């Protein structure tokens, strides 16, 4: 029998691969007796020990069997059809095998999201004027500080910090965030209510799983962040769009939609139109949730950036019935690829959301959490927000002046009092 | 009216807070007229400008209204009961409000996972002899190398790398892993089939969502990794336990259980009993999946660690029908807190699983992915595995010798040919 070595790596591995390929291709069949090691070694021009190692590996893997008195043979427990080399699903796809069955969620996702849309990445083709929103101004980032803090945490990491962690997140970060969010956004919470997540998107995913059954209704502002509606649709929820204007979501219209289980809102700076939810509507929205036994998901993705007056307090600060889930993210405060966010949940949901986070991924990466805790505690976050706000304010003034000059009243910019877009 | 400043921060912020507290507590009621700024400034002993800033903020937030000729008044659109200070869910919980309704998943999780069990963390109380499994030997870790690689990637990060990324993961890492997995584990896949995840647990979560509907059956080895069965139960799946012995899962018993949609197996080193799935059973398992239109989830959590002979190839290498999802993790190769893993899916599932990853969290953190690609490409991973294997082998020999001496045949260690536990 002809065996060709592929010349890649140690000789015993080459011999092993050549023999296995012969078995898988059917050139060596079940029950066939292999040449004695001495003979094959001479044929291949390798040492007998090399062939011995290859045989031992194939014996260990079950391709060969060896019995006293009958030498070494190809195992016969193996149906021939199964022994052709696997190629993952490539071959099945090529040969038009019936597509295996997916779950309802899997089927919805496979249908609704063509591969080229499955990305939050913003295309990077060069533009004459780049007015795209949703990303921070990268040149302003305190990356050197971040790198230093992360490197320090990695160097000083204890065994405890490298091991599996409680799924809610590192205590140091939950404490730092509870203080920061109270100070900067008026969030009223204990550190236990903070669950560290991989950005707002995971916050949305956990909330949908905890609170909404397939077939139930959720409400979104129109227009809105599609990351929520795609997730809700995949989850099997019925997505109802409620109009939003300069005063945020129209709560009267929301109340007119029946049986809504959860409303997804951006009170600080409506995404993407830019309105700010009025106090009267905030109160009405909380009242609606209480009366309907419904939940409110507050996405406070860029609440820190406000130019006219102090940043508005978040909606969660007014919630006295434990109906608001508050989500924030480091994507706009630092950079999106960090994938770090926080979900502040009512006390009644803490155990449930932590358990869902444990099931989803056991918890977020620890060293990044600790470095971000240092970033917050060391005042770097607030310093960065202050500086960015000043720079964005100057950019905003220049943009508004230029728009006024160029458009000469043919259009009017809206939603410019807060946030990172106009 | 008495207003007390709290002495914390700028005077205008103190004034704002004092006025808002008075409104929220009902001491200032809807329609009440506020004192002229000049008067209040004199009362509080602050500048008139300070009071003006506080009024402006309250006007912006909607607590106050101002009309020409009637001065500044407390807004009257606000129901009094809603205006007491919110306390998240704490108050609702304390006062025994009815618990708001959860989803079916949320209810199952809340019931089945008491808070003290919601953690993968292994208790760290000191033990005389620490035989616990599931974690690497931390003293062996090439942490200095890892820190250097991560720091370099952070320092050199481009704007593109800091922005949102495709959800399947960084191309550099998917390519490095496809090569590494082919070399070390025999995995047959294109880089496109690799989806970067937050460890095996997220791989499990994505697979359940893509492939299993609530009410359907999934099979696990008995005993098994509870991270799978907890996730499956939360998902609403019916979990069937199939016995496993020294030769891995009993495929005949599996085939006897009807309507199983997905089997969760650990062929390289049964977790936690330690068996290795025989080749005959591997072939029978693949045949079962094809015949039943079912899926196989291969958790290859420590396949690199094999002491008798070369590491066994993974089950995925033999899959020609695109039925096997292969999951690996850096938790055992580097450290658990890194939260980095990979799921290799058949070509027919690539778009679906990527979309589900996008919905779950938009994608994993980028700099860590790029640093891990460097770790693999630079040969650090294989060097580390080789060294650890040698050290673990010495430890294993010492352990087996000591057990033989101390137990004197009263017990026999099993499952010691592979992996990180005996």
PDB file of N, CA, C and O in Angstrom, chain A residues 246 269-270 272-276 307 396 400 412-422:
ATOM      1  N   UNK A 246     -40.521  66.607  20.002  1.00  0.00           N
ATOM      2  CA  UNK A 246     -39.479  67.343  20.719  1.00  0.00           C
ATOM      3  C   UNK A 246     -39.574  67.115  22.224  1.00  0.00           C
ATOM      4  O   UNK A 246     -38.600  67.305  22.952  1.00  0.00           O
ATOM      5  N   UNK A 269     -32.413  62.112  25.757  1.00  0.00           N
ATOM      6  CA  UNK A 269     -32.070  62.615  24.430  1.00  0.00           C
ATOM      7  C   UNK A 269     -32.608  61.599  23.456  1.00  0.00           C
ATOM      8  O   UNK A 269     -31.934  60.616  23.146  1.00  0.00           O
ATOM      9  N   UNK A 270     -33.826  61.807  22.982  1.00  0.00           N
ATOM     10  CA  UNK A 270     -34.482  60.781  22.176  1.00  0.00           C
ATOM     11  C   UNK A 270     -33.578  60.354  21.026  1.00  0.00           C
ATOM     12  O   UNK A 270     -33.030  61.184  20.309  1.00  0.00           O
ATOM     13  N   UNK A 272     -33.172  58.547  17.461  1.00  0.00           N
ATOM     14  CA  UNK A 272     -32.139  59.501  17.062  1.00  0.00           C
ATOM     15  C   UNK A 272     -32.622  60.937  16.901  1.00  0.00           C
ATOM     16  O   UNK A 272     -31.810  61.795  16.549  1.00  0.00           O
ATOM     17  N   UNK A 273     -33.907  61.258  17.168  1.00  0.00           N
ATOM     18  CA  UNK A 273     -34.420  62.581  16.783  1.00  0.00           C
ATOM     19  C   UNK A 273     -33.969  63.694  17.718  1.00  0.00           C
ATOM     20  O   UNK A 273     -33.939  64.860  17.340  1.00  0.00           O
ATOM     21  N   UNK A 274     -33.648  63.375  18.993  1.00  0.00           N
ATOM     22  CA  UNK A 274     -33.011  64.374  19.838  1.00  0.00           C
ATOM     23  C   UNK A 274     -33.879  65.071  20.867  1.00  0.00           C
ATOM     24  O   UNK A 274     -33.385  65.923  21.591  1.00  0.00           O
ATOM     25  N   UNK A 275     -35.179  64.749  20.956  1.00  0.00           N
ATOM     26  CA  UNK A 275     -36.030  65.393  21.940  1.00  0.00           C
ATOM     27  C   UNK A 275     -35.672  65.006  23.373  1.00  0.00           C
ATOM     28  O   UNK A 275     -34.963  64.035  23.602  1.00  0.00           O
ATOM     29  N   UNK A 276     -36.140  65.814  24.345  1.00  0.00           N
ATOM     30  CA  UNK A 276     -35.940  65.494  25.760  1.00  0.00           C
ATOM     31  C   UNK A 276     -37.326  65.311  26.378  1.00  0.00           C
ATOM     32  O   UNK A 276     -38.193  66.170  26.231  1.00  0.00           O
ATOM     33  N   UNK A 307     -25.977  70.448  26.858  1.00  0.00           N
ATOM     34  CA  UNK A 307     -25.305  71.722  26.625  1.00  0.00           C
ATOM     35  C   UNK A 307     -26.078  72.897  27.181  1.00  0.00           C
ATOM     36  O   UNK A 307     -25.503  73.857  27.641  1.00  0.00           O
ATOM     37  N   UNK A 396     -20.607  72.033  18.437  1.00  0.00           N
ATOM     38  CA  UNK A 396     -22.036  72.222  18.218  1.00  0.00           C
ATOM     39  C   UNK A 396     -22.312  73.663  17.785  1.00  0.00           C
ATOM     40  O   UNK A 396     -23.065  73.911  16.856  1.00  0.00           O
ATOM     41  N   UNK A 400     -23.976  74.633  14.353  1.00  0.00           N
ATOM     42  CA  UNK A 400     -25.251  75.348  14.267  1.00  0.00           C
ATOM     43  C   UNK A 400     -25.079  76.649  13.494  1.00  0.00           C
ATOM     44  O   UNK A 400     -25.938  77.007  12.680  1.00  0.00           O
ATOM     45  N   UNK A 412     -34.337  73.559   9.804  1.00  0.00           N
ATOM     46  CA  UNK A 412     -34.051  73.963  11.172  1.00  0.00           C
ATOM     47  C   UNK A 412     -33.501  72.767  11.955  1.00  0.00           C
ATOM     48  O   UNK A 412     -34.143  71.722  11.997  1.00  0.00           O
ATOM     49  N   UNK A 413     -32.324  72.912  12.543  1.00  0.00           N
ATOM     50  CA  UNK A 413     -31.798  71.787  13.322  1.00  0.00           C
ATOM     51  C   UNK A 413     -32.598  71.608  14.603  1.00  0.00           C
ATOM     52  O   UNK A 413     -33.006  72.586  15.222  1.00  0.00           O
ATOM     53  N   UNK A 414     -32.886  70.352  14.986  1.00  0.00           N
ATOM     54  CA  UNK A 414     -33.607  70.079  16.233  1.00  0.00           C
ATOM     55  C   UNK A 414     -32.806  69.114  17.109  1.00  0.00           C
ATOM     56  O   UNK A 414     -31.907  68.436  16.635  1.00  0.00           O
ATOM     57  N   UNK A 415     -33.182  69.083  18.377  1.00  0.00           N
ATOM     58  CA  UNK A 415     -32.575  68.105  19.276  1.00  0.00           C
ATOM     59  C   UNK A 415     -31.131  68.416  19.583  1.00  0.00           C
ATOM     60  O   UNK A 415     -30.321  67.517  19.787  1.00  0.00           O
ATOM     61  N   UNK A 416     -30.795  69.711  19.642  1.00  0.00           N
ATOM     62  CA  UNK A 416     -29.384  70.066  19.779  1.00  0.00           C
ATOM     63  C   UNK A 416     -29.009  70.439  21.203  1.00  0.00           C
ATOM     64  O   UNK A 416     -27.870  70.745  21.472  1.00  0.00           O
ATOM     65  N   UNK A 417     -29.975  70.396  22.145  1.00  0.00           N
ATOM     66  CA  UNK A 417     -29.650  70.803  23.511  1.00  0.00           C
ATOM     67  C   UNK A 417     -28.868  69.746  24.284  1.00  0.00           C
ATOM     68  O   UNK A 417     -28.296  70.031  25.322  1.00  0.00           O
ATOM     69  N   UNK A 418     -28.900  68.526  23.803  1.00  0.00           N
ATOM     70  CA  UNK A 418     -28.269  67.463  24.576  1.00  0.00           C
ATOM     71  C   UNK A 418     -27.659  66.438  23.647  1.00  0.00           C
ATOM     72  O   UNK A 418     -27.963  66.383  22.456  1.00  0.00           O
ATOM     73  N   UNK A 419     -26.753  65.640  24.192  1.00  0.00           N
ATOM     74  CA  UNK A 419     -26.284  64.440  23.518  1.00  0.00           C
ATOM     75  C   UNK A 419     -25.235  64.679  22.463  1.00  0.00           C
ATOM     76  O   UNK A 419     -24.692  65.774  22.322  1.00  0.00           O
ATOM     77  N   UNK A 420     -24.961  63.625  21.715  1.00  0.00           N
ATOM     78  CA  UNK A 420     -23.848  63.611  20.780  1.00  0.00           C
ATOM     79  C   UNK A 420     -24.301  63.761  19.336  1.00  0.00           C
ATOM     80  O   UNK A 420     -23.529  63.603  18.427  1.00  0.00           O
ATOM     81  N   UNK A 421     -25.585  64.041  19.125  1.00  0.00           N
ATOM     82  CA  UNK A 421     -25.995  64.291  17.747  1.00  0.00           C
ATOM     83  C   UNK A 421     -27.079  65.352  17.705  1.00  0.00           C
ATOM     84  O   UNK A 421     -27.661  65.713  18.725  1.00  0.00           O
ATOM     85  N   UNK A 422     -27.334  65.891  16.504  1.00  0.00           N
ATOM     86  CA  UNK A 422     -28.262  66.998  16.295  1.00  0.00           C
ATOM     87  C   UNK A 422     -29.318  66.556  15.302  1.00  0.00           C
ATOM     88  O   UNK A 422     -29.009  65.882  14.332  1.00  0.00           O
TER      89      UNK A 422
END
